[in-house]
GROMACS .gro file of N, CA and C in nm:
model
  195
    1MET      N    1   0.102  -0.100   0.003
    1MET     CA    2   0.004  -0.039   0.007
    1MET      C    3   0.148   0.154  -0.049
    2THR      N    4   0.050   0.256  -0.062
    2THR     CA    5   0.126   0.353  -0.093
    2THR      C    6   0.061   0.440   0.030
    3LEU      N    7   0.203   0.532   0.008
    3LEU     CA    8   0.134   0.608   0.080
    3LEU      C    9   0.015   0.694   0.085
    4ASP      N   10  -0.011   0.748  -0.044
    4ASP     CA   11  -0.138   0.800  -0.165
    4ASP      C   12  -0.234   0.697  -0.116
    5ASP      N   13  -0.175   0.576  -0.105
    5ASP     CA   14  -0.313   0.488  -0.123
    5ASP      C   15  -0.389   0.499   0.029
    6LEU      N   16  -0.286   0.473   0.165
    6LEU     CA   17  -0.341   0.485   0.298
    6LEU      C   18  -0.403   0.634   0.307
    7LEU      N   19  -0.406   0.705   0.277
    7LEU     CA   20  -0.420   0.879   0.232
    7LEU      C   21  -0.558   0.888   0.231
    8GLN      N   22  -0.572   0.798   0.128
    8GLN     CA   23  -0.751   0.769   0.055
    8GLN      C   24  -0.767   0.704   0.115
    9ASP      N   25  -0.732   0.614   0.169
    9ASP     CA   26  -0.824   0.492   0.253
    9ASP      C   27  -0.847   0.620   0.418
   10ILE      N   28  -0.798   0.676   0.440
   10ILE     CA   29  -0.820   0.735   0.578
   10ILE      C   30  -0.894   0.821   0.562
   11TYR      N   31  -0.930   0.890   0.424
   11TYR     CA   32  -1.009   1.047   0.423
   11TYR      C   33  -1.137   0.971   0.355
   12ALA      N   34  -1.144   0.847   0.303
   12ALA     CA   35  -1.262   0.753   0.276
   12ALA      C   36  -1.367   0.736   0.407
   13LEU      N   37  -1.219   0.677   0.487
   13LEU     CA   38  -1.354   0.640   0.628
   13LEU      C   39  -1.385   0.766   0.722
   14GLU      N   40  -1.301   0.840   0.669
   14GLU     CA   41  -1.381   0.981   0.838
   14GLU      C   42  -1.468   1.001   0.773
   15ASP      N   43  -1.484   1.024   0.650
   15ASP     CA   44  -1.597   1.043   0.570
   15ASP      C   45  -1.740   1.006   0.564
   16GLU      N   46  -1.706   0.880   0.579
   16GLU     CA   47  -1.814   0.726   0.637
   16GLU      C   48  -1.854   0.746   0.733
   17ILE      N   49  -1.747   0.792   0.900
   17ILE     CA   50  -1.738   0.805   0.989
   17ILE      C   51  -1.827   0.936   1.055
   18ARG      N   52  -1.805   1.045   0.945
   18ARG     CA   53  -1.878   1.139   0.984
   18ARG      C   54  -2.038   1.157   0.948
   19GLY      N   55  -2.088   1.065   0.785
   19GLY     CA   56  -2.166   1.043   0.775
   19GLY      C   57  -2.296   1.027   0.926
   20TYR      N   58  -2.228   0.871   0.960
   20TYR     CA   59  -2.310   0.825   1.100
   20TYR      C   60  -2.273   0.916   1.242
   21GLU      N   61  -2.177   1.010   1.267
   21GLU     CA   62  -2.199   1.094   1.336
   21GLU      C   63  -2.304   1.207   1.287
   22ARG      N   64  -2.293   1.209   1.195
   22ARG     CA   65  -2.438   1.316   1.146
   22ARG      C   66  -2.564   1.236   1.181
   23LYS      N   67  -2.622   1.142   1.146
   23LYS     CA   68  -2.700   1.058   1.147
   23LYS      C   69  -2.751   1.056   1.308
   24TYR      N   70  -2.622   0.961   1.361
   24TYR     CA   71  -2.684   0.931   1.540
   24TYR      C   72  -2.702   1.036   1.627
   25GLY      N   73  -2.595   1.128   1.566
   25GLY     CA   74  -2.570   1.231   1.656
   25GLY      C   75  -2.518   1.228   1.754
   26VAL      N   76  -2.400   1.193   1.748
   26VAL     CA   77  -2.269   1.141   1.898
   26VAL      C   78  -2.125   1.092   1.797
   27LEU      N   79  -2.066   1.145   1.880
   27LEU     CA   80  -1.920   1.142   1.833
   27LEU      C   81  -1.872   0.997   1.793
   28SER      N   82  -1.786   0.970   1.736
   28SER     CA   83  -1.764   0.856   1.732
   28SER      C   84  -1.626   0.759   1.829
   29GLU      N   85  -1.538   0.889   1.862
   29GLU     CA   86  -1.486   0.820   2.020
   29GLU      C   87  -1.628   0.749   2.139
   30THR      N   88  -1.752   0.835   2.077
   30THR     CA   89  -1.799   0.802   2.211
   30THR      C   90  -1.870   0.677   2.136
   31PHE      N   91  -1.931   0.693   2.076
   31PHE     CA   92  -1.989   0.560   1.988
   31PHE      C   93  -1.903   0.433   1.972
   32TYR      N   94  -1.749   0.454   1.965
   32TYR     CA   95  -1.705   0.363   1.974
   32TYR      C   96  -1.656   0.286   2.138
   33GLU      N   97  -1.598   0.386   2.201
   33GLU     CA   98  -1.628   0.329   2.369
   33GLU      C   99  -1.718   0.243   2.382
   34SER      N  100  -1.838   0.316   2.385
   34SER     CA  101  -1.950   0.217   2.418
   34SER      C  102  -1.967   0.046   2.333
   35TYR      N  103  -1.967   0.072   2.175
   35TYR     CA  104  -1.946  -0.032   2.096
   35TYR      C  105  -1.843  -0.162   2.128
   36SER      N  106  -1.715  -0.078   2.204
   36SER     CA  107  -1.614  -0.208   2.208
   36SER      C  108  -1.633  -0.234   2.399
   37ALA      N  109  -1.757  -0.196   2.430
   37ALA     CA  110  -1.723  -0.211   2.525
   37ALA      C  111  -1.894  -0.314   2.546
   38GLY      N  112  -1.921  -0.361   2.414
   38GLY     CA  113  -2.046  -0.502   2.445
   38GLY      C  114  -2.181  -0.422   2.415
   39ASP      N  115  -2.191  -0.302   2.416
   39ASP     CA  116  -2.368  -0.182   2.452
   39ASP      C  117  -2.372  -0.251   2.374
   40GLU      N  118  -2.526  -0.219   2.338
   40GLU     CA  119  -2.600  -0.244   2.202
   40GLU      C  120  -2.655  -0.133   2.167
   41PRO      N  121  -2.748  -0.168   2.013
   41PRO     CA  122  -2.764  -0.069   1.982
   41PRO      C  123  -2.938  -0.024   2.049
   42PRO      N  124  -2.961   0.106   2.056
   42PRO     CA  125  -3.092   0.086   2.156
   42PRO      C  126  -3.240   0.090   2.046
   43ASP      N  127  -3.192   0.046   1.938
   43ASP     CA  128  -3.285   0.003   1.837
   43ASP      C  129  -3.196  -0.138   1.760
   44ASN      N  130  -3.306  -0.220   1.715
   44ASN     CA  131  -3.258  -0.350   1.630
   44ASN      C  132  -3.220  -0.321   1.517
   45ALA      N  133  -3.312  -0.184   1.413
   45ALA     CA  134  -3.282  -0.098   1.350
   45ALA      C  135  -3.155  -0.074   1.304
   46TRP      N  136  -3.048  -0.059   1.395
   46TRP     CA  137  -2.925   0.003   1.403
   46TRP      C  138  -2.811  -0.072   1.381
   47VAL      N  139  -2.838  -0.203   1.398
   47VAL     CA  140  -2.734  -0.325   1.473
   47VAL      C  141  -2.615  -0.281   1.293
   48ARG      N  142  -2.629  -0.313   1.154
   48ARG     CA  143  -2.636  -0.316   1.077
   48ARG      C  144  -2.515  -0.188   1.093
   49ASP      N  145  -2.565  -0.019   1.108
   49ASP     CA  146  -2.525   0.046   1.071
   49ASP      C  147  -2.372   0.073   1.177
   50TRP      N  148  -2.423   0.055   1.325
   50TRP     CA  149  -2.353   0.032   1.437
   50TRP      C  150  -2.192  -0.088   1.440
   51THR      N  151  -2.250  -0.197   1.354
   51THR     CA  152  -2.145  -0.297   1.324
   51THR      C  153  -2.005  -0.289   1.173
   52ALA      N  154  -2.113  -0.171   1.105
   52ALA     CA  155  -2.035  -0.079   1.017
   52ALA      C  156  -1.957   0.058   1.079
   53TRP      N  157  -2.026   0.094   1.132
   53TRP     CA  158  -1.919   0.264   1.182
   53TRP      C  159  -1.846   0.176   1.279
   54GLY      N  160  -1.822   0.088   1.357
   54GLY     CA  161  -1.697   0.046   1.490
   54GLY      C  162  -1.624  -0.031   1.401
   55SER      N  163  -1.645  -0.104   1.254
   55SER     CA  164  -1.563  -0.149   1.178
   55SER      C  165  -1.504  -0.021   1.087
   56ALA      N  166  -1.522   0.022   1.124
   56ALA     CA  167  -1.496   0.173   1.013
   56ALA      C  168  -1.398   0.263   1.160
   57CYS      N  169  -1.435   0.229   1.219
   57CYS     CA  170  -1.364   0.389   1.359
   57CYS      C  171  -1.231   0.222   1.418
   58ALA      N  172  -1.238   0.125   1.371
   58ALA     CA  173  -1.159   0.017   1.381
   58ALA      C  174  -1.028   0.040   1.292
   59LEU      N  175  -1.027   0.019   1.203
   59LEU     CA  176  -0.981   0.023   1.041
   59LEU      C  177  -0.940   0.142   1.055
   60LEU      N  178  -0.979   0.282   1.092
   60LEU     CA  179  -0.943   0.426   1.058
   60LEU      C  180  -0.800   0.390   1.193
   61GLN      N  181  -0.826   0.368   1.288
   61GLN     CA  182  -0.719   0.299   1.383
   61GLN      C  183  -0.586   0.305   1.356
   62GLN      N  184  -0.665   0.146   1.284
   62GLN     CA  185  -0.513   0.073   1.183
   62GLN      C  186  -0.458   0.123   1.134
   63ARG      N  187  -0.522   0.187   1.016
   63ARG     CA  188  -0.458   0.217   0.917
   63ARG      C  189  -0.363   0.404   1.027
   64GLN      N  190  -0.396   0.469   1.076
   64GLN     CA  191  -0.355   0.631   1.178
   64GLN      C  192  -0.267   0.515   1.164
   65ALA      N  193  -0.228   0.444   1.252
   65ALA     CA  194  -0.095   0.355   1.321
   65ALA      C  195   0.005   0.352   1.256
   0.00000   0.00000   0.00000
């Protein structure tokens, strides 16, 4: 993976994460703490988004490292 590929991946993940933050009105840091602790979404319809959001947060952390 080139540096340019890495940066493009980070920018795409940040855009995806911002979309979830706007949709649910929660900062990703707050969400990811709860998600990592195993908390369930308050609505079962949110499970798919929560899984994708949690995965995007984890991948962003890996890419930034």
